[in-house]
PDB file of C-alpha atoms in Angstrom:
ATOM      1  CA  MET B 294     -23.990  -4.111   8.383  1.00 88.00           C
ATOM      2  CA  PHE B 295     -20.325  -3.469   8.281  1.00 92.00           C
ATOM      3  CA  ARG B 296     -19.209  -5.979   5.645  1.00 95.00           C
ATOM      4  CA  PHE B 297     -16.190  -6.487   3.313  1.00 97.00           C
ATOM      5  CA  VAL B 298     -17.726  -7.168  -0.185  1.00 97.00           C
ATOM      6  CA  GLN B 299     -14.536  -7.520  -2.254  1.00 96.00           C
ATOM      7  CA  ILE B 300     -11.014  -6.464  -3.068  1.00 97.00           C
ATOM      8  CA  ARG B 301      -9.783  -6.356  -6.692  1.00 96.00           C
ATOM      9  CA  GLN B 302      -6.753  -5.164  -8.657  1.00 95.00           C
ATOM     10  CA  ASP B 303      -7.299  -3.199 -11.665  1.00 95.00           C
ATOM     11  CA  ARG B 304      -4.426  -2.745 -14.039  1.00 91.00           C
ATOM     12  CA  GLY B 305      -3.505  -2.125 -17.576  1.00 92.00           C
ATOM     13  CA  VAL B 306      -4.518   0.329 -20.547  1.00 91.00           C
ATOM     14  CA  ASP B 307      -8.113  -0.868 -21.253  1.00 91.00           C
ATOM     15  CA  TRP B 308      -9.856  -0.763 -17.748  1.00 94.00           C
ATOM     16  CA  PHE B 309     -13.292   0.423 -17.537  1.00 95.00           C
ATOM     17  CA  ASP B 310     -15.671   0.332 -14.488  1.00 95.00           C
ATOM     18  CA  ASP B 311     -19.437   1.241 -15.067  1.00 95.00           C
ATOM     19  CA  GLY B 312     -19.900   1.882 -11.446  1.00 94.00           C
ATOM     20  CA  SER B 313     -21.887  -1.269 -10.594  1.00 95.00           C
ATOM     21  CA  ARG B 314     -21.718  -2.119  -6.953  1.00 95.00           C
ATOM     22  CA  ALA B 315     -23.407  -4.225  -4.360  1.00 93.00           C
ATOM     23  CA  PRO B 316     -26.467  -2.374  -2.800  1.00 94.00           C
ATOM     24  CA  GLY B 317     -25.207   0.145  -0.226  1.00 95.00           C
ATOM     25  CA  ALA B 318     -21.595  -0.464  -0.984  1.00 97.00           C
ATOM     26  CA  SER B 319     -18.947   2.307  -0.620  1.00 97.00           C
ATOM     27  CA  THR B 320     -15.507   2.140  -2.548  1.00 97.00           C
ATOM     28  CA  LEU B 321     -12.054   2.958  -1.530  1.00 97.00           C
ATOM     29  CA  VAL B 322      -9.272   3.047  -4.145  1.00 97.00           C
ATOM     30  CA  LEU B 323      -5.490   3.168  -3.838  1.00 97.00           C
ATOM     31  CA  ALA B 324      -3.459   3.949  -6.943  1.00 96.00           C
ATOM     32  CA  SER B 325      -0.140   2.134  -6.854  1.00 93.00           C
ATOM     33  CA  TYR B 326       1.007   3.032 -10.460  1.00 93.00           C
ATOM     34  CA  GLY B 327       0.318   5.506 -13.292  1.00 94.00           C
ATOM     35  CA  LYS B 328      -3.090   7.133 -13.428  1.00 94.00           C
ATOM     36  CA  SER B 329      -6.672   6.828 -14.227  1.00 96.00           C
ATOM     37  CA  VAL B 330      -9.904   8.887 -14.357  1.00 97.00           C
ATOM     38  CA  TYR B 331     -13.201   8.801 -12.669  1.00 97.00           C
ATOM     39  CA  TRP B 332     -16.424  10.835 -13.190  1.00 97.00           C
ATOM     40  CA  ILE B 333     -18.158  11.084  -9.949  1.00 98.00           C
ATOM     41  CA  GLU B 334     -21.616  12.581 -10.225  1.00 95.00           C
ATOM     42  CA  HIS B 335     -20.417  14.089 -13.646  1.00 92.00           C
ATOM     43  CA  GLU B 336     -17.315  15.565 -11.924  1.00 96.00           C
ATOM     44  CA  LYS B 337     -13.897  14.590 -13.511  1.00 97.00           C
ATOM     45  CA  VAL B 338     -11.365  13.206 -10.818  1.00 97.00           C
ATOM     46  CA  ILE B 339      -7.882  12.326 -11.825  1.00 97.00           C
ATOM     47  CA  LEU B 340      -6.456   9.461  -9.634  1.00 97.00           C
ATOM     48  CA  ASP B 341      -2.505   9.246  -9.599  1.00 94.00           C
ATOM     49  CA  LYS B 342       0.002   7.164  -8.034  1.00 93.00           C
ATOM     50  CA  GLY B 343       0.098   7.484  -4.185  1.00 91.00           C
ATOM     51  CA  GLU B 344      -3.603   8.959  -4.110  1.00 95.00           C
ATOM     52  CA  ALA B 345      -6.509   7.461  -2.206  1.00 96.00           C
ATOM     53  CA  LEU B 346     -10.136   7.922  -3.264  1.00 97.00           C
ATOM     54  CA  TYR B 347     -13.207   7.323  -1.219  1.00 97.00           C
ATOM     55  CA  ILE B 348     -16.678   7.222  -3.165  1.00 98.00           C
ATOM     56  CA  PRO B 349     -19.654   6.871  -0.827  1.00 97.00           C
ATOM     57  CA  ALA B 350     -22.492   4.558  -1.604  1.00 96.00           C
ATOM     58  CA  CYS B 351     -24.807   7.511  -2.207  1.00 96.00           C
ATOM     59  CA  GLN B 352     -22.699   8.832  -5.253  1.00 97.00           C
ATOM     60  CA  SER B 353     -22.829   7.319  -8.767  1.00 97.00           C
ATOM     61  CA  TYR B 354     -19.717   7.133 -10.807  1.00 97.00           C
ATOM     62  CA  TYR B 355     -17.831   5.391 -13.714  1.00 97.00           C
ATOM     63  CA  GLY B 356     -14.052   5.198 -14.438  1.00 96.00           C
ATOM     64  CA  LYS B 357     -11.680   4.396 -17.141  1.00 96.00           C
ATOM     65  CA  CYS B 358      -7.974   4.339 -18.412  1.00 94.00           C
ATOM     66  CA  ILE B 359      -6.307   7.388 -19.736  1.00 93.00           C
ATOM     67  CA  PRO B 360      -5.600   6.362 -23.299  1.00 91.00           C
ATOM     68  CA  THR B 361      -2.197   4.609 -23.526  1.00 90.00           C
ATOM     69  CA  VAL B 362      -1.414   5.264 -19.941  1.00 92.00           C
ATOM     70  CA  PHE B 363      -0.667   1.986 -17.919  1.00 94.00           C
ATOM     71  CA  HIS B 364      -2.150   2.007 -14.360  1.00 94.00           C
ATOM     72  CA  GLU B 365      -2.514  -0.168 -11.318  1.00 94.00           C
ATOM     73  CA  LYS B 366      -4.712   0.315  -8.466  1.00 96.00           C
ATOM     74  CA  TYR B 367      -6.465  -1.641  -5.599  1.00 96.00           C
ATOM     75  CA  VAL B 368     -10.142  -1.292  -4.919  1.00 97.00           C
ATOM     76  CA  ILE B 369     -12.028  -2.374  -1.926  1.00 97.00           C
ATOM     77  CA  GLU B 370     -15.921  -2.283  -1.661  1.00 97.00           C
ATOM     78  CA  PHE B 371     -17.690  -2.472   1.680  1.00 97.00           C
ATOM     79  CA  THR B 372     -21.007  -1.802   3.227  1.00 97.00           C
ATOM     80  CA  GLY B 373     -21.896  -0.276   6.504  1.00 95.00           C
ATOM     81  CA  ALA B 374     -20.038   3.002   6.338  1.00 94.00           C
ATOM     82  CA  ASP B 375     -22.467   4.671   8.674  1.00 91.00           C
ATOM     83  CA  GLN B 376     -21.341   2.151  11.356  1.00 91.00           C
ATOM     84  CA  LEU B 377     -17.810   3.817  11.377  1.00 91.00           C
ATOM     85  CA  ALA B 378     -19.041   6.970  13.364  1.00 86.00           C
ATOM     86  CA  GLY B 379     -15.649   7.876  14.569  1.00 89.00           C
ATOM     87  CA  LEU B 380     -14.198   7.994  11.163  1.00 92.00           C
ATOM     88  CA  PRO B 381     -15.330  11.303   9.166  1.00 93.00           C
ATOM     89  CA  ILE B 382     -14.216  10.138   5.731  1.00 94.00           C
ATOM     90  CA  ALA B 383     -16.759   7.159   6.030  1.00 93.00           C
ATOM     91  CA  GLN B 384     -19.368   9.725   7.015  1.00 93.00           C
ATOM     92  CA  SER B 385     -18.865  11.977   4.006  1.00 94.00           C
ATOM     93  CA  ASP B 386     -21.701  12.126   1.501  1.00 94.00           C
ATOM     94  CA  THR B 387     -19.364  13.125  -1.238  1.00 96.00           C
ATOM     95  CA  TRP B 388     -16.005  11.776  -2.621  1.00 97.00           C
ATOM     96  CA  VAL B 389     -12.664  12.325  -0.934  1.00 96.00           C
ATOM     97  CA  LYS B 390      -9.265  12.162  -2.716  1.00 95.00           C
ATOM     98  CA  THR B 391      -5.877  13.123  -1.333  1.00 92.00           C
ATOM     99  CA  LYS B 392      -2.290  11.902  -1.556  1.00 88.00           C
ATOM    100  CA  LEU B 393      -1.564   9.516   1.202  1.00 87.00           C
ATOM    101  CA  GLY B 394       1.484  10.119   3.235  1.00 84.00           C
ATOM    102  CA  MET B 395       1.371   6.625   4.872  1.00 87.00           C
ATOM    103  CA  TYR B 396       1.124   5.105   1.218  1.00 88.00           C
ATOM    104  CA  ASP B 397       3.694   2.366   1.548  1.00 87.00           C
ATOM    105  CA  LEU B 398       2.359   1.169   4.747  1.00 87.00           C
ATOM    106  CA  CYS B 399      -1.208   1.013   3.553  1.00 91.00           C
ATOM    107  CA  LEU B 400      -0.201  -0.599   0.001  1.00 91.00           C
ATOM    108  CA  GLY B 401       1.691  -3.283   1.854  1.00 88.00           C
ATOM    109  CA  ARG B 402      -1.287  -4.210   4.098  1.00 90.00           C
ATOM    110  CA  ILE B 403      -3.685  -4.007   0.982  1.00 94.00           C
ATOM    111  CA  ARG B 404      -1.543  -6.419  -1.008  1.00 90.00           C
ATOM    112  CA  THR B 405      -1.592  -8.955   1.771  1.00 89.00           C
ATOM    113  CA  VAL B 406      -5.401  -8.730   1.895  1.00 93.00           C
ATOM    114  CA  TYR B 407      -5.645  -8.932  -1.956  1.00 93.00           C
ATOM    115  CA  ALA B 408      -3.405 -12.193  -1.705  1.00 89.00           C
ATOM    116  CA  ASP B 409      -5.709 -13.702   0.803  1.00 91.00           C
ATOM    117  CA  TRP B 410      -8.772 -12.778  -1.021  1.00 94.00           C
ATOM    118  CA  ILE B 411      -7.509 -14.417  -4.191  1.00 92.00           C
ATOM    119  CA  ASP B 412      -6.306 -17.582  -2.338  1.00 89.00           C
ATOM    120  CA  LYS B 413      -9.589 -17.768  -0.563  1.00 93.00           C
ATOM    121  CA  ALA B 414      -7.706 -17.946   2.795  1.00 91.00           C
ATOM    122  CA  PRO B 415      -9.637 -18.451   5.925  1.00 94.00           C
ATOM    123  CA  TYR B 416     -11.043 -15.259   7.462  1.00 95.00           C
ATOM    124  CA  ALA B 417      -9.916 -13.091   4.420  1.00 94.00           C
ATOM    125  CA  ASP B 418     -12.887 -10.829   4.772  1.00 95.00           C
ATOM    126  CA  ILE B 419     -12.230 -10.346   8.587  1.00 95.00           C
ATOM    127  CA  ARG B 420      -8.745  -9.435   7.812  1.00 93.00           C
ATOM    128  CA  GLY B 421      -9.842  -7.287   5.011  1.00 95.00           C
ATOM    129  CA  LEU B 422     -12.173  -5.247   7.398  1.00 96.00           C
ATOM    130  CA  ALA B 423      -9.256  -4.786   9.939  1.00 95.00           C
ATOM    131  CA  VAL B 424      -7.094  -3.341   7.160  1.00 94.00           C
ATOM    132  CA  LEU B 425      -9.788  -1.289   5.850  1.00 95.00           C
ATOM    133  CA  THR B 426     -10.485   0.165   9.285  1.00 95.00           C
ATOM    134  CA  GLU B 427      -6.721   0.900   9.760  1.00 92.00           C
ATOM    135  CA  TRP B 428      -6.548   2.632   6.312  1.00 93.00           C
ATOM    136  CA  LEU B 429      -9.492   4.812   7.183  1.00 94.00           C
ATOM    137  CA  ALA B 430      -8.043   5.580  10.578  1.00 92.00           C
ATOM    138  CA  VAL B 431      -4.632   6.493   9.001  1.00 89.00           C
ATOM    139  CA  TRP B 432      -6.023   8.629   6.183  1.00 92.00           C
ATOM    140  CA  ASN B 433      -8.211  10.466   8.861  1.00 92.00           C
ATOM    141  CA  ARG B 434      -5.409  11.187  11.087  1.00 88.00           C
ATOM    142  CA  GLU B 435      -3.559  12.670   8.122  1.00 86.00           C
ATOM    143  CA  LEU B 436      -6.504  14.903   7.209  1.00 87.00           C
ATOM    144  CA  ASP B 437      -6.909  16.020  10.738  1.00 86.00           C
ATOM    145  CA  GLU B 438      -3.192  16.936  11.058  1.00 79.00           C
ATOM    146  CA  GLY B 439      -3.331  18.942   7.539  1.00 74.00           C
ATOM    147  CA  THR B 440      -1.384  18.542   4.367  1.00 65.00           C
ATOM    148  CA  ASN B 441       2.243  18.292   4.765  1.00 69.00           C
ATOM    149  CA  SER B 442       4.422  21.230   3.299  1.00 76.00           C
ATOM    150  CA  PRO B 443       6.122  20.298  -0.060  1.00 81.00           C
ATOM    151  CA  GLU B 444       9.578  20.733   1.928  1.00 87.00           C
ATOM    152  CA  ILE B 445       8.461  18.090   4.351  1.00 87.00           C
ATOM    153  CA  HIS B 446       7.062  15.770   1.531  1.00 84.00           C
ATOM    154  CA  GLN B 447      10.392  16.279  -0.332  1.00 90.00           C
ATOM    155  CA  SER B 448      12.498  15.381   2.696  1.00 94.00           C
ATOM    156  CA  VAL B 449      10.582  12.199   3.251  1.00 92.00           C
ATOM    157  CA  GLU B 450      10.701  11.160  -0.296  1.00 90.00           C
ATOM    158  CA  ARG B 451      14.501  11.711  -0.390  1.00 95.00           C
ATOM    159  CA  MET B 452      14.990   9.496   2.719  1.00 96.00           C
ATOM    160  CA  LYS B 453      12.745   6.748   1.053  1.00 93.00           C
ATOM    161  CA  GLN B 454      14.768   7.083  -1.924  1.00 95.00           C
ATOM    162  CA  TYR B 455      17.981   6.677  -0.060  1.00 96.00           C
ATOM    163  CA  ILE B 456      16.605   3.582   1.730  1.00 96.00           C
ATOM    164  CA  SER B 457      15.638   2.001  -1.609  1.00 94.00           C
ATOM    165  CA  ASP B 458      19.171   2.482  -2.835  1.00 95.00           C
ATOM    166  CA  TYR B 459      21.051   1.340   0.186  1.00 96.00           C
ATOM    167  CA  TYR B 460      18.555  -1.010   1.755  1.00 96.00           C
ATOM    168  CA  GLN B 461      21.253  -3.927   1.868  1.00 96.00           C
ATOM    169  CA  GLN B 462      23.266  -1.903   4.185  1.00 95.00           C
ATOM    170  CA  LYS B 463      22.551  -0.888   7.706  1.00 94.00           C
ATOM    171  CA  ILE B 464      20.789   2.496   7.550  1.00 96.00           C
ATOM    172  CA  THR B 465      20.802   4.644  10.736  1.00 95.00           C
ATOM    173  CA  LYS B 466      18.936   7.925  11.590  1.00 96.00           C
ATOM    174  CA  GLU B 467      22.246   9.505  11.612  1.00 96.00           C
ATOM    175  CA  GLU B 468      22.801   8.791   7.899  1.00 96.00           C
ATOM    176  CA  LEU B 469      19.342  10.008   6.944  1.00 96.00           C
ATOM    177  CA  GLY B 470      19.665  13.091   8.970  1.00 96.00           C
ATOM    178  CA  ASP B 471      22.898  14.018   7.245  1.00 96.00           C
ATOM    179  CA  TYR B 472      21.332  13.211   3.879  1.00 96.00           C
ATOM    180  CA  ILE B 473      18.444  15.714   4.368  1.00 95.00           C
ATOM    181  CA  HIS B 474      20.520  18.294   6.496  1.00 95.00           C
ATOM    182  CA  LYS B 475      18.565  17.653   9.618  1.00 95.00           C
ATOM    183  CA  SER B 476      19.315  16.346  13.005  1.00 96.00           C
ATOM    184  CA  PRO B 477      19.096  12.475  13.534  1.00 95.00           C
ATOM    185  CA  ASN B 478      16.016  12.733  16.024  1.00 96.00           C
ATOM    186  CA  TYR B 479      14.227  15.082  13.530  1.00 94.00           C
ATOM    187  CA  ALA B 480      14.790  12.829  10.610  1.00 95.00           C
ATOM    188  CA  ALA B 481      13.461   9.829  12.586  1.00 95.00           C
ATOM    189  CA  THR B 482      10.488  11.553  13.841  1.00 93.00           C
ATOM    190  CA  LEU B 483       9.664  13.088  10.531  1.00 92.00           C
ATOM    191  CA  PHE B 484       9.817   9.710   8.772  1.00 92.00           C
ATOM    192  CA  ARG B 485       7.527   7.938  11.103  1.00 90.00           C
ATOM    193  CA  ARG B 486       5.008  10.793  11.422  1.00 87.00           C
ATOM    194  CA  VAL B 487       4.619  10.884   7.567  1.00 86.00           C
ATOM    195  CA  THR B 488       4.983   7.216   6.512  1.00 86.00           C
ATOM    196  CA  GLY B 489       3.584   5.494   9.654  1.00 84.00           C
ATOM    197  CA  GLN B 490       6.741   3.364   9.975  1.00 89.00           C
ATOM    198  CA  THR B 491      10.078   3.601  11.500  1.00 94.00           C
ATOM    199  CA  ILE B 492      13.320   3.703   9.668  1.00 95.00           C
ATOM    200  CA  SER B 493      13.885   0.145  10.636  1.00 95.00           C
ATOM    201  CA  GLU B 494      10.428  -0.991   9.658  1.00 93.00           C
ATOM    202  CA  PHE B 495      10.712   0.615   6.132  1.00 93.00           C
ATOM    203  CA  VAL B 496      14.175  -1.095   5.616  1.00 96.00           C
ATOM    204  CA  HIS B 497      12.808  -4.411   6.370  1.00 95.00           C
ATOM    205  CA  ALA B 498       9.879  -4.010   4.015  1.00 91.00           C
ATOM    206  CA  ALA B 499      12.275  -2.787   1.225  1.00 93.00           C
ATOM    207  CA  ARG B 500      14.243  -6.001   1.829  1.00 95.00           C
ATOM    208  CA  ILE B 501      11.499  -8.186   1.918  1.00 93.00           C
ATOM    209  CA  LYS B 502       9.912  -6.631  -1.335  1.00 90.00           C
ATOM    210  CA  LYS B 503      13.115  -7.529  -3.218  1.00 94.00           C
ATOM    211  CA  ALA B 504      13.552 -10.956  -1.432  1.00 95.00           C
ATOM    212  CA  ILE B 505       9.881 -11.856  -2.800  1.00 91.00           C
ATOM    213  CA  TYR B 506      10.856 -11.021  -6.350  1.00 90.00           C
ATOM    214  CA  MET B 507      14.010 -13.097  -6.151  1.00 94.00           C
ATOM    215  CA  LEU B 508      12.260 -16.061  -4.549  1.00 93.00           C
ATOM    216  CA  VAL B 509       9.906 -16.183  -7.443  1.00 89.00           C
ATOM    217  CA  ASP B 510      12.169 -15.100 -10.507  1.00 90.00           C
ATOM    218  CA  SER B 511      15.785 -16.290  -9.629  1.00 91.00           C
ATOM    219  CA  THR B 512      17.303 -19.588  -8.776  1.00 91.00           C
ATOM    220  CA  LEU B 513      19.192 -18.543  -5.867  1.00 94.00           C
ATOM    221  CA  THR B 514      18.578 -20.387  -2.486  1.00 94.00           C
ATOM    222  CA  VAL B 515      16.703 -18.869   0.458  1.00 95.00           C
ATOM    223  CA  GLY B 516      20.244 -18.359   2.185  1.00 95.00           C
ATOM    224  CA  GLU B 517      21.669 -16.596  -0.922  1.00 96.00           C
ATOM    225  CA  ILE B 518      18.675 -14.259  -1.091  1.00 96.00           C
ATOM    226  CA  ALA B 519      18.756 -13.426   2.538  1.00 96.00           C
ATOM    227  CA  GLU B 520      22.508 -12.378   2.314  1.00 96.00           C
ATOM    228  CA  PHE B 521      21.699 -10.477  -0.943  1.00 96.00           C
ATOM    229  CA  VAL B 522      19.075  -8.276   0.728  1.00 96.00           C
ATOM    230  CA  GLY B 523      21.091  -7.570   3.767  1.00 96.00           C
ATOM    231  CA  TYR B 524      20.542 -10.424   6.375  1.00 96.00           C
ATOM    232  CA  SER B 525      23.512 -12.502   7.319  1.00 94.00           C
ATOM    233  CA  ASP B 526      21.330 -14.663   9.670  1.00 95.00           C
ATOM    234  CA  VAL B 527      19.023 -16.946   7.603  1.00 95.00           C
ATOM    235  CA  SER B 528      16.766 -17.714  10.502  1.00 96.00           C
ATOM    236  CA  TYR B 529      16.387 -13.991  11.381  1.00 96.00           C
ATOM    237  CA  PHE B 530      15.518 -13.365   7.700  1.00 96.00           C
ATOM    238  CA  GLN B 531      12.859 -16.024   7.859  1.00 95.00           C
ATOM    239  CA  ARG B 532      11.334 -14.556  11.045  1.00 94.00           C
ATOM    240  CA  ILE B 533      11.136 -11.277   9.518  1.00 94.00           C
ATOM    241  CA  PHE B 534       9.816 -12.531   6.223  1.00 93.00           C
ATOM    242  CA  LYS B 535       6.996 -14.385   8.097  1.00 90.00           C
ATOM    243  CA  ARG B 536       6.120 -11.287  10.072  1.00 87.00           C
ATOM    244  CA  GLU B 537       5.974  -9.059   7.001  1.00 85.00           C
ATOM    245  CA  THR B 538       4.262 -11.492   4.505  1.00 83.00           C
ATOM    246  CA  GLY B 539       2.297 -14.025   6.863  1.00 79.00           C
ATOM    247  CA  THR B 540       4.055 -16.874   5.091  1.00 84.00           C
ATOM    248  CA  THR B 541       7.339 -18.348   4.462  1.00 91.00           C
ATOM    249  CA  PRO B 542      10.042 -17.840   1.808  1.00 93.00           C
ATOM    250  CA  THR B 543       9.696 -21.628   0.721  1.00 91.00           C
ATOM    251  CA  GLU B 544       6.008 -20.862  -0.139  1.00 88.00           C
ATOM    252  CA  TYR B 545       7.028 -18.078  -2.678  1.00 87.00           C
ATOM    253  CA  MET B 546       9.726 -20.422  -4.126  1.00 89.00           C
ATOM    254  CA  ARG B 547       6.978 -22.742  -5.242  1.00 86.00           C
ATOM    255  CA  GLU B 548       5.819 -20.242  -7.659  1.00 80.00           C
ATOM    256  CA  ARG B 549       8.978 -20.472  -9.536  1.00 80.00           C
ATOM    257  CA  PRO B 550       8.408 -21.776 -13.214  1.00 78.00           C
ATOM    258  CA  SER B 551       9.278 -25.279 -13.704  1.00 71.00           C
ATOM    259  CA  PRO B 552      12.853 -25.700 -15.194  1.00 64.00           C
ATOM    260  CA  THR B 553      12.725 -26.545 -19.063  1.00 56.00           C
ATOM    261  CA  ALA B 554      14.393 -29.588 -20.336  1.00 46.00           C
TER     262      ALA B 554
END
């Protein structure tokens, strides 16, 4: 039976996993920071930031931190991989690891599922299955298309960094094309093919990521935060925020520490 067993976040410098899983469960891992090491059927596998790892149910493993190296990753366990006949990774009888081009897209989805799971939100497991299937589909597509050349990867990383630096402003394909010395249409097409997101979608995600941090860790109002991250219209900011996170800015503000006397 295709079933979402659990999602968890592993982080720190003292993590250890003895490989215990539910009967018939396979494992998907996405590294979001640092690196860690797995031994899968006695084969050493280093997992670095931005890489995805699939461990089928038929393979035994254990994993641990690299001494003094902080890491963070998300781990999904599920059963019924054999029912995903159209997804070759899920049919593999050996581990698979690659760098994920659509890393930011997948990480955002996974973090949302993790939050649902921790909050015991209704139908969190069903949403988890949907994101799990999407992740595998995206990953299989990348493998079918082949590994991107170092030049392509570098160009996309440069565009992502440009957006991270200037997300508060309006960013166009013309700007990004100039930045990587390519035509605007080529820049936009390349960005979407590799990341799975349009330039606009990536900009919104960068803004909302910063907004979440400020909603929890600052004393600014929703309107002030909206303006800071690049939205002059508060209502529009709230719509985008709800679309990206599934909740409202006010919900995040409730996590602010209580003011001290």
